[in-house]
PDB file of N, CA and C in Angstrom:
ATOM      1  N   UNK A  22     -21.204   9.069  25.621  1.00  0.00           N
ATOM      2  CA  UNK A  22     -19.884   8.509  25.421  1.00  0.00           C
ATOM      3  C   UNK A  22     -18.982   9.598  24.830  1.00  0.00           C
ATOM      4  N   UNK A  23     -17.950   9.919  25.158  1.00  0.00           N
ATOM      5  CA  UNK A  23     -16.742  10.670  24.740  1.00  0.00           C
ATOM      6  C   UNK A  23     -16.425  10.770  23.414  1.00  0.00           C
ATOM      7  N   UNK A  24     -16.274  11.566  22.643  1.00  0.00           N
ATOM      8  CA  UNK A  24     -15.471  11.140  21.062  1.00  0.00           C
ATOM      9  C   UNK A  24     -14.243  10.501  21.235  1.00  0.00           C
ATOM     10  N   UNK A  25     -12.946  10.653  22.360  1.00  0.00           N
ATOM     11  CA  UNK A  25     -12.219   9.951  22.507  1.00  0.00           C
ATOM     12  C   UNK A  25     -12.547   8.293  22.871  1.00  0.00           C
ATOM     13  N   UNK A  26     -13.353   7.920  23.050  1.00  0.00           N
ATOM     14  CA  UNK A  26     -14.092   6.398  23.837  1.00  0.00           C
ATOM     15  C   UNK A  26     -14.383   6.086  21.971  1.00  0.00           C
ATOM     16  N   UNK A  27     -15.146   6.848  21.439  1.00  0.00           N
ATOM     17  CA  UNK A  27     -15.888   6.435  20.274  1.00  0.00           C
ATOM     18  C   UNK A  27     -14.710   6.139  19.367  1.00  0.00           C
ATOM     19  N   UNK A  28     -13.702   6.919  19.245  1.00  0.00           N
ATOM     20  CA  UNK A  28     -12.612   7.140  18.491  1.00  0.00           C
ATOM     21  C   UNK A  28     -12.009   5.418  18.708  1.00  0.00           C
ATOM     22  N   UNK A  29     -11.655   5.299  19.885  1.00  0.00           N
ATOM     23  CA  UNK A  29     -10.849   4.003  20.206  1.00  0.00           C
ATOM     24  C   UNK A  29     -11.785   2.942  19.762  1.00  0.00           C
ATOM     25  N   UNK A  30     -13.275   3.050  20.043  1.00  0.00           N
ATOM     26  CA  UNK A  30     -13.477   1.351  19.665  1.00  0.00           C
ATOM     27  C   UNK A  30     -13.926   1.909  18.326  1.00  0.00           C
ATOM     28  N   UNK A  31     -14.179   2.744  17.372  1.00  0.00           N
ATOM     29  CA  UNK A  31     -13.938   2.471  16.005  1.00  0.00           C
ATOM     30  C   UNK A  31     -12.335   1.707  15.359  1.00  0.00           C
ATOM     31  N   UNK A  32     -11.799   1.968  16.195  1.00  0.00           N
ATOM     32  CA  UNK A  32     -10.127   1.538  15.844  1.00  0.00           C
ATOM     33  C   UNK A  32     -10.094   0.492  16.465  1.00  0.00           C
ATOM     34  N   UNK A  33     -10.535   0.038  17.501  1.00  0.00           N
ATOM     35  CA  UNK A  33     -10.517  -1.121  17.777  1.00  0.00           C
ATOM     36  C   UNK A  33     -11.350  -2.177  16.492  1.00  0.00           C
ATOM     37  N   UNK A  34     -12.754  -1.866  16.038  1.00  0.00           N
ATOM     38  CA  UNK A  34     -13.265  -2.657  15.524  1.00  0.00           C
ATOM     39  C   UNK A  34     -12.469  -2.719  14.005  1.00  0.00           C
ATOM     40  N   UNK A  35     -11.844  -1.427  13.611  1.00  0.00           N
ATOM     41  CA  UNK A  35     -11.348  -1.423  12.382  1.00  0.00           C
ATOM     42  C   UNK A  35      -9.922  -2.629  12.757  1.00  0.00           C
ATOM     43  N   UNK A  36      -9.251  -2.521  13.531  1.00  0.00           N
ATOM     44  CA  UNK A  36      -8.079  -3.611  13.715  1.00  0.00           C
ATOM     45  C   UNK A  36      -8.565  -5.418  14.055  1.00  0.00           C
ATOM     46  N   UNK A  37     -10.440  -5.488  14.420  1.00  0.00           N
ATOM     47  CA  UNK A  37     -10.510  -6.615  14.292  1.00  0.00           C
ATOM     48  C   UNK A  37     -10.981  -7.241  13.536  1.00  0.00           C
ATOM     49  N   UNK A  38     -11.595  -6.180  12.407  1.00  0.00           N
ATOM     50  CA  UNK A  38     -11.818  -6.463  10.848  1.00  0.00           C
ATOM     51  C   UNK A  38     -10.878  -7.092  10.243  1.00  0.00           C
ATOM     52  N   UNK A  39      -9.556  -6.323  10.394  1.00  0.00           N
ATOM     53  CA  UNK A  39      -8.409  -6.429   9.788  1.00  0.00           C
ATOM     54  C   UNK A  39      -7.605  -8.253   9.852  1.00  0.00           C
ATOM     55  N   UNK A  40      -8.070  -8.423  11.445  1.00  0.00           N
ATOM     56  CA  UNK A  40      -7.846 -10.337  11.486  1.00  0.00           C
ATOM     57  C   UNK A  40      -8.289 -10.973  10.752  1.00  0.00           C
ATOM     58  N   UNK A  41      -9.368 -10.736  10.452  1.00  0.00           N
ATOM     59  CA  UNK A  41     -10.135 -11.430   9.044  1.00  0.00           C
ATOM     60  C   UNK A  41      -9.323 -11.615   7.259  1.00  0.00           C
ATOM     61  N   UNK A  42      -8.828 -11.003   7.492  1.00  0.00           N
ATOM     62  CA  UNK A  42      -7.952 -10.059   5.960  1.00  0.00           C
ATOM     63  C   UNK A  42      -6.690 -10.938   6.002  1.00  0.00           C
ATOM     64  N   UNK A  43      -6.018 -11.831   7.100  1.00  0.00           N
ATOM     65  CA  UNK A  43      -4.915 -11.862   7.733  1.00  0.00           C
ATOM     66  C   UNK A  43      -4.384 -13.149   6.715  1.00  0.00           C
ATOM     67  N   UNK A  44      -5.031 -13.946   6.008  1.00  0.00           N
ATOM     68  CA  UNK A  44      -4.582 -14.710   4.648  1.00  0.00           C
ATOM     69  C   UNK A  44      -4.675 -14.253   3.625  1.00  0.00           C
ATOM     70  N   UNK A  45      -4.751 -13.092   3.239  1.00  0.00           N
ATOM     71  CA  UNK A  45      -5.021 -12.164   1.866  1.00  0.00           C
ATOM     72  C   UNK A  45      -3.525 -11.354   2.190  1.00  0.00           C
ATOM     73  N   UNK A  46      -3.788 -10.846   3.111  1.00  0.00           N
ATOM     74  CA  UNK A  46      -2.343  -9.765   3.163  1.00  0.00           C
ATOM     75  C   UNK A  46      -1.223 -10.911   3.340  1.00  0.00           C
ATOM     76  N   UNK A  47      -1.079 -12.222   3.711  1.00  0.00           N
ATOM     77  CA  UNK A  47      -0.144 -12.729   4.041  1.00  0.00           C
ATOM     78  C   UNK A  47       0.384 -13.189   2.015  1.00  0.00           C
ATOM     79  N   UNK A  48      -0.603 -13.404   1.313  1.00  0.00           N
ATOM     80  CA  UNK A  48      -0.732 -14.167   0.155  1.00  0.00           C
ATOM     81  C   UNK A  48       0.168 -13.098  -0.885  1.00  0.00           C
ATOM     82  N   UNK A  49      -0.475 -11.598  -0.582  1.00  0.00           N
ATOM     83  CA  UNK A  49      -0.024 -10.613  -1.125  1.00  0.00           C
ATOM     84  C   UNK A  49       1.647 -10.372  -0.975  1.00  0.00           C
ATOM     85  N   UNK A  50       2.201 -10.248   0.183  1.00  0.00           N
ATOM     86  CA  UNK A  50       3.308 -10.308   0.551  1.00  0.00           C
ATOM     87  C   UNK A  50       4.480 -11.293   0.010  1.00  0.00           C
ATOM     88  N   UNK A  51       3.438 -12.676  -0.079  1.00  0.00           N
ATOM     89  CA  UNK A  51       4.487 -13.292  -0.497  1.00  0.00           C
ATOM     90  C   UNK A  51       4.641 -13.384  -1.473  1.00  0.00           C
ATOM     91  N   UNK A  52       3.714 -12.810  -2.583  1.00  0.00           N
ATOM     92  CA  UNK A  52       3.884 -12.600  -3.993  1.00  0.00           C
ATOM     93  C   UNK A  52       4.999 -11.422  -4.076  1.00  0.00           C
ATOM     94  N   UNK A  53       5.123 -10.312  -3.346  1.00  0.00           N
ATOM     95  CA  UNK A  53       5.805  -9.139  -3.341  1.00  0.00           C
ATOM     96  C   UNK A  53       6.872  -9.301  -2.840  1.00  0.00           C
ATOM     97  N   UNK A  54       7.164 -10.145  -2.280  1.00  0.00           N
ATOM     98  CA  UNK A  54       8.473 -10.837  -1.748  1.00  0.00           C
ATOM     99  C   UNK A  54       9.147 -11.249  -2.914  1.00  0.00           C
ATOM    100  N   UNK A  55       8.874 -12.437  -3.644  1.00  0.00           N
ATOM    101  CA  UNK A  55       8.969 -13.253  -4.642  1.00  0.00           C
ATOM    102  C   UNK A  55       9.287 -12.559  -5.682  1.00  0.00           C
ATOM    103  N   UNK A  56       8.527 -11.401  -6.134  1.00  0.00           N
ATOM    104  CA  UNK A  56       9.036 -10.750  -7.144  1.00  0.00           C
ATOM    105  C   UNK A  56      10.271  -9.503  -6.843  1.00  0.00           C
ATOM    106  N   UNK A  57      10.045  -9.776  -5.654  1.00  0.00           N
ATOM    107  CA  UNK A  57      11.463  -8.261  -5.415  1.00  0.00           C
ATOM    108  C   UNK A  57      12.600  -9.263  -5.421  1.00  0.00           C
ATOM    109  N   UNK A  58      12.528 -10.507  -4.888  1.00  0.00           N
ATOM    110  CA  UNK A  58      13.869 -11.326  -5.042  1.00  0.00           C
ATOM    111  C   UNK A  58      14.259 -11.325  -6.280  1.00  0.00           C
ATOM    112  N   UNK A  59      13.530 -11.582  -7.274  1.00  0.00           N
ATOM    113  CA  UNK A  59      13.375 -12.132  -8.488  1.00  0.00           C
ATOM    114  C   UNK A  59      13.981 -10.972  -9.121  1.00  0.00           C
ATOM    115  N   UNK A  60      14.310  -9.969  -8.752  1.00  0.00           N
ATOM    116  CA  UNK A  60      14.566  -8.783  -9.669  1.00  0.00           C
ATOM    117  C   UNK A  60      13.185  -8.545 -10.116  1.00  0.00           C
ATOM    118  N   UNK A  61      12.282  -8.107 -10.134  1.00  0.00           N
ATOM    119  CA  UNK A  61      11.450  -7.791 -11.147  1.00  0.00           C
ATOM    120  C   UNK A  61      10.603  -6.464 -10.197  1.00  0.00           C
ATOM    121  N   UNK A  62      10.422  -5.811 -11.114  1.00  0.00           N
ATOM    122  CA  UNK A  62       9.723  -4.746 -10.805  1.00  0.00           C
ATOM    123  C   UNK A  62       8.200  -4.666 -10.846  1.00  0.00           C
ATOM    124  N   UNK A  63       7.416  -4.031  -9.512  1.00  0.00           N
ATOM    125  CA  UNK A  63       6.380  -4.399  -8.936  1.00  0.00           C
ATOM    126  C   UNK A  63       5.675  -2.877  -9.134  1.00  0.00           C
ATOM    127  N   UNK A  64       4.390  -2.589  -9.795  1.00  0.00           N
ATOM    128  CA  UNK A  64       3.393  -1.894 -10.345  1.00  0.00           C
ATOM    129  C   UNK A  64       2.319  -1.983  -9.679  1.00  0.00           C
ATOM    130  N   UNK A  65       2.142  -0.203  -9.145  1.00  0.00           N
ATOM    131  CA  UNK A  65       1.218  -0.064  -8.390  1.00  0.00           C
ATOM    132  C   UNK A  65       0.221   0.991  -8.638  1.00  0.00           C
ATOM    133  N   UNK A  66      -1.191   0.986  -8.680  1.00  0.00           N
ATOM    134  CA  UNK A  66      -1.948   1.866  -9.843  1.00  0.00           C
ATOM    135  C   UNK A  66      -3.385   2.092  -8.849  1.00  0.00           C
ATOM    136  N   UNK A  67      -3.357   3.381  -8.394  1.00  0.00           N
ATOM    137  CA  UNK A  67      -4.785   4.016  -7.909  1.00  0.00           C
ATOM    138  C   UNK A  67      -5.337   4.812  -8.302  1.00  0.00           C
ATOM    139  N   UNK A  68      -6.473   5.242  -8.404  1.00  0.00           N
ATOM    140  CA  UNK A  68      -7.049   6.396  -9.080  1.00  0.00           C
ATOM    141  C   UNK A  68      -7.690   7.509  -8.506  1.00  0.00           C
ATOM    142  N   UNK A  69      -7.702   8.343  -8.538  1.00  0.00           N
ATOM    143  CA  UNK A  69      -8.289   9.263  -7.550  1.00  0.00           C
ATOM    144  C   UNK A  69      -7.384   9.495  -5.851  1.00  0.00           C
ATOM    145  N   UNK A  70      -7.726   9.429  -4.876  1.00  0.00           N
ATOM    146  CA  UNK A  70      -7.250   9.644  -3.582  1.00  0.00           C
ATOM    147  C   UNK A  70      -6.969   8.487  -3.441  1.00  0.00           C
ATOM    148  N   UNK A  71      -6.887   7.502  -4.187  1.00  0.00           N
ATOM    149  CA  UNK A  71      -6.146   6.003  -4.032  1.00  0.00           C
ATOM    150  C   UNK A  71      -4.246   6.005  -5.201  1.00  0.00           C
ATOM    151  N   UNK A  72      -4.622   7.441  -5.890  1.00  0.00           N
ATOM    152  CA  UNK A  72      -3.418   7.731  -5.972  1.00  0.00           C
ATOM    153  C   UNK A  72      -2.106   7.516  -5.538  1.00  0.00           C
ATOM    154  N   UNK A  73      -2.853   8.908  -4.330  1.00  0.00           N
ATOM    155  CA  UNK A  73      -1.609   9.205  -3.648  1.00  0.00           C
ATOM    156  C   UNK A  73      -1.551   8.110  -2.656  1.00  0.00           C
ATOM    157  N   UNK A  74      -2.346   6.928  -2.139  1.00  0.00           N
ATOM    158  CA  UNK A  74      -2.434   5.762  -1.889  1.00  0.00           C
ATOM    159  C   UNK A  74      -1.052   5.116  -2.684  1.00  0.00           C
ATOM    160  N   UNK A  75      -1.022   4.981  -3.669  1.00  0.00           N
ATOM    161  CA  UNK A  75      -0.055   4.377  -4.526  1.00  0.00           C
ATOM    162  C   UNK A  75       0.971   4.780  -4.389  1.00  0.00           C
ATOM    163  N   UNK A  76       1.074   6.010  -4.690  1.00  0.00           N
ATOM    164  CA  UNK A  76       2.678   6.932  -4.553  1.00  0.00           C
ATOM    165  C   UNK A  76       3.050   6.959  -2.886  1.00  0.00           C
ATOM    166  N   UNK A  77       2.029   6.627  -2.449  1.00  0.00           N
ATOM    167  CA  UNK A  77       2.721   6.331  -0.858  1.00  0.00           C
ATOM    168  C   UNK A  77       3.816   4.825  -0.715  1.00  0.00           C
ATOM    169  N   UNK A  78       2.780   3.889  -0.744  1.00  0.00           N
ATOM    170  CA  UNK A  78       3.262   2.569  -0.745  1.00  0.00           C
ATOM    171  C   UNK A  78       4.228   2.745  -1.850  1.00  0.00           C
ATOM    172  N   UNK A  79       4.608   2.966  -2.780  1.00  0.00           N
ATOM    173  CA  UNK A  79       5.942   3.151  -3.624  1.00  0.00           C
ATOM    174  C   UNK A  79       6.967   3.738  -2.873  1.00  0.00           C
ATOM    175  N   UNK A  80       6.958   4.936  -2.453  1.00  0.00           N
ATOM    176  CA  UNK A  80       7.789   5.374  -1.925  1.00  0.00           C
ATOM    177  C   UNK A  80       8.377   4.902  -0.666  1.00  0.00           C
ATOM    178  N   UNK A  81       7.690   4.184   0.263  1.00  0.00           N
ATOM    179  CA  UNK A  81       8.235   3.405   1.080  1.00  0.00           C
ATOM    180  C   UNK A  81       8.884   2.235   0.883  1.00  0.00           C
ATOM    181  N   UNK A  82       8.696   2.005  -0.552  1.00  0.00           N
ATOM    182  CA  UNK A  82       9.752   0.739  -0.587  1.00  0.00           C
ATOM    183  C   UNK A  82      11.123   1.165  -1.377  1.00  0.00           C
ATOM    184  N   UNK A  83      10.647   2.753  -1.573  1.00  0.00           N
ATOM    185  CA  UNK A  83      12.449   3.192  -2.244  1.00  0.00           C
ATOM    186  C   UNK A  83      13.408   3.638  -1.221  1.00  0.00           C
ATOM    187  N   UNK A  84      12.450   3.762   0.592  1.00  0.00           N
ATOM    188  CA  UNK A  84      12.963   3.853   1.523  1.00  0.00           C
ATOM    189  C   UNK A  84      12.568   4.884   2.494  1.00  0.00           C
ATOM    190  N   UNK A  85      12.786   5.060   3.498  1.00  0.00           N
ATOM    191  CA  UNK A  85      12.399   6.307   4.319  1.00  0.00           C
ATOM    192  C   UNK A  85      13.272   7.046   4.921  1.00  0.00           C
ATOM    193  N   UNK A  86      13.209   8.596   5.175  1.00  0.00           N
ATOM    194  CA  UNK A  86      14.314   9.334   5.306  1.00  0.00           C
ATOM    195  C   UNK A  86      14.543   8.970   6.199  1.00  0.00           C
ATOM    196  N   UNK A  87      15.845   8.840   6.567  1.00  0.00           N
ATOM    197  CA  UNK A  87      16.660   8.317   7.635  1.00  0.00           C
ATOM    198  C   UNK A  87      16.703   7.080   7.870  1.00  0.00           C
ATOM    199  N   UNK A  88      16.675   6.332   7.242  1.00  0.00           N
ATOM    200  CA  UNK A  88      17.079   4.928   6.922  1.00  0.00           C
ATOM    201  C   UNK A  88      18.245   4.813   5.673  1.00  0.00           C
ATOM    202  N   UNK A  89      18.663   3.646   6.446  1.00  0.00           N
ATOM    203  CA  UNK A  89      20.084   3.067   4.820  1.00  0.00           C
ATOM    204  C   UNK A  89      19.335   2.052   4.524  1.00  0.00           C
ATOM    205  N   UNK A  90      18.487   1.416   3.176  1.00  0.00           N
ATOM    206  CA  UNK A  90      18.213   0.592   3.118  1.00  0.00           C
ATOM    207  C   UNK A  90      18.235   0.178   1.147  1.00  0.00           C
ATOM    208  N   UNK A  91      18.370  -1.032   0.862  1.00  0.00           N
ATOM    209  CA  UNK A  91      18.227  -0.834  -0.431  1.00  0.00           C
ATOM    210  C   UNK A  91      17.201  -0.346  -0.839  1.00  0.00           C
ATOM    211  N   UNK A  92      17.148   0.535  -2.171  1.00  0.00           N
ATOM    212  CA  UNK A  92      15.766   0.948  -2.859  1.00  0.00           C
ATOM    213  C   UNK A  92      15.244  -0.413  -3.675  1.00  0.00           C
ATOM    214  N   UNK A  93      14.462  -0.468  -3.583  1.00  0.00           N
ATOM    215  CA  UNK A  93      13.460  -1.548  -4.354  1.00  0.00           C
ATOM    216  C   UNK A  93      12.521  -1.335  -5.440  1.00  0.00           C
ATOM    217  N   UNK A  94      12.519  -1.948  -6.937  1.00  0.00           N
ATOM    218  CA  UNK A  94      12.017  -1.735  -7.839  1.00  0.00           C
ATOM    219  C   UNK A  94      10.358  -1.393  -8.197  1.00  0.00           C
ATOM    220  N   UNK A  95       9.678  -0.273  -7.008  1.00  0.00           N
ATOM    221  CA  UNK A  95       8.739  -0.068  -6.930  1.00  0.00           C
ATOM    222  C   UNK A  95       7.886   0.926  -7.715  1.00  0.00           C
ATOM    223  N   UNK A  96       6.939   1.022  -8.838  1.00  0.00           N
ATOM    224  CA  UNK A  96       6.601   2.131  -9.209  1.00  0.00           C
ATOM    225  C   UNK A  96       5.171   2.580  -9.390  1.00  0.00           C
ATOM    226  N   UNK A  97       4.592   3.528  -9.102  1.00  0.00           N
ATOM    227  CA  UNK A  97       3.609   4.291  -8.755  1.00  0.00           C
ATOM    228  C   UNK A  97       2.678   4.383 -10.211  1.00  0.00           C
ATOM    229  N   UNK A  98       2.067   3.729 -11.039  1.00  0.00           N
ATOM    230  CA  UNK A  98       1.458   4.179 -11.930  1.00  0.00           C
ATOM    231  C   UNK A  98       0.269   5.292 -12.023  1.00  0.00           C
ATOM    232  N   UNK A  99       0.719   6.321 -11.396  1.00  0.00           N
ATOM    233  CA  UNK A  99      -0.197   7.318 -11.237  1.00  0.00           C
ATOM    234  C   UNK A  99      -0.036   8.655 -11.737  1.00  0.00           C
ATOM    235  N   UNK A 100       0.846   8.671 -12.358  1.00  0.00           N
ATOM    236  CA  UNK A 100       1.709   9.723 -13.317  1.00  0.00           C
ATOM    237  C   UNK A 100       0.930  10.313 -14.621  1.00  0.00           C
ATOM    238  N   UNK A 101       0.075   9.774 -14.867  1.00  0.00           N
ATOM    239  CA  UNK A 101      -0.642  10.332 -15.879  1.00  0.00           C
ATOM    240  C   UNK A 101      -2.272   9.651 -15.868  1.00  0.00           C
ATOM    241  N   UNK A 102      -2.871  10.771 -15.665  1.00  0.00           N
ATOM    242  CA  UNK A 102      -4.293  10.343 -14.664  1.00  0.00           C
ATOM    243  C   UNK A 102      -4.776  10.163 -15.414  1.00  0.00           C
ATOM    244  N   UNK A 103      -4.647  11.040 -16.866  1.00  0.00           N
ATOM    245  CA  UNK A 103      -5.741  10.718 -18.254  1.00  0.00           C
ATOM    246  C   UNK A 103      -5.632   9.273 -18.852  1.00  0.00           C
ATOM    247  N   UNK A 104      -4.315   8.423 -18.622  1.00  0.00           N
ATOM    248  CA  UNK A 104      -4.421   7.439 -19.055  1.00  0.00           C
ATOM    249  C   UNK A 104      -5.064   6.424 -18.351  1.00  0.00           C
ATOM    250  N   UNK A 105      -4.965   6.667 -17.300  1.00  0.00           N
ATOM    251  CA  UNK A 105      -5.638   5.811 -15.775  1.00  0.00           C
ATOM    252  C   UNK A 105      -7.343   5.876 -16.050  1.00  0.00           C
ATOM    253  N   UNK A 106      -7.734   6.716 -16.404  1.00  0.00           N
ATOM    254  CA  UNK A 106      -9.104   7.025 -16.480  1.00  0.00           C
ATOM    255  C   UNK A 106      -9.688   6.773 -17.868  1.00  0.00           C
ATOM    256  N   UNK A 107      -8.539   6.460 -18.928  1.00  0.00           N
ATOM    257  CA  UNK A 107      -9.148   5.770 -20.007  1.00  0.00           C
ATOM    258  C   UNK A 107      -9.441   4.532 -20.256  1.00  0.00           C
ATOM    259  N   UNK A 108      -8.094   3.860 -19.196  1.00  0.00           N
ATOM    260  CA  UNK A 108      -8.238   2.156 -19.627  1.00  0.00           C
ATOM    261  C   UNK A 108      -8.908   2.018 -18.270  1.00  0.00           C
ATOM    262  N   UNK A 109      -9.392   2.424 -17.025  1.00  0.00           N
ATOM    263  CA  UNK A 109      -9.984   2.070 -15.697  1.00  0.00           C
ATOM    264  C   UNK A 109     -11.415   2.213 -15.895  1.00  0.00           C
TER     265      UNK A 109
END
């Protein structure tokens, strides 16, 4: 079998994992909805290569280049790793 063949149905099986997940991510959202209406600011905290995990998803909700969109009260708690690794 091809690495391109292998490549696709790993991605295939990883996207039909993902149907399974499909009332968790919906539950999540609407909590993150709820609180961005609300004004309130939403805290997001990874450790290690789940970091920059964090500082990703933050930064997409302050917007993406080349978009006009409001920034949203999103922040990355990953700014100081020694503290992350004391209380985690």
């Amino acid at each position: 079998m091809s690495e391109v063949k292998k490549s696709l149905i790993e991605g295939a099986k990883a996207c039909a994992h993902l149907l399974d997940k499909v009332e968790a991510a919906e539950h999540v959202s609407n909590i993150l909805r709820s609180a961005l209406k609300e004004g309130r600011t939403v805290f997001i905290m990874g450790y290690g290569q789940l970091g920059f995990v964090a500082h990703h998803i933050a930064s997409e909700f302050e917007g993406s280049i080349g978009e006009n969109r409001e920034t949203l009260p999103v922040v990355a708690l990953t700014d100081d790793n020694r503290l992350l690794a004391m209380v985690g």
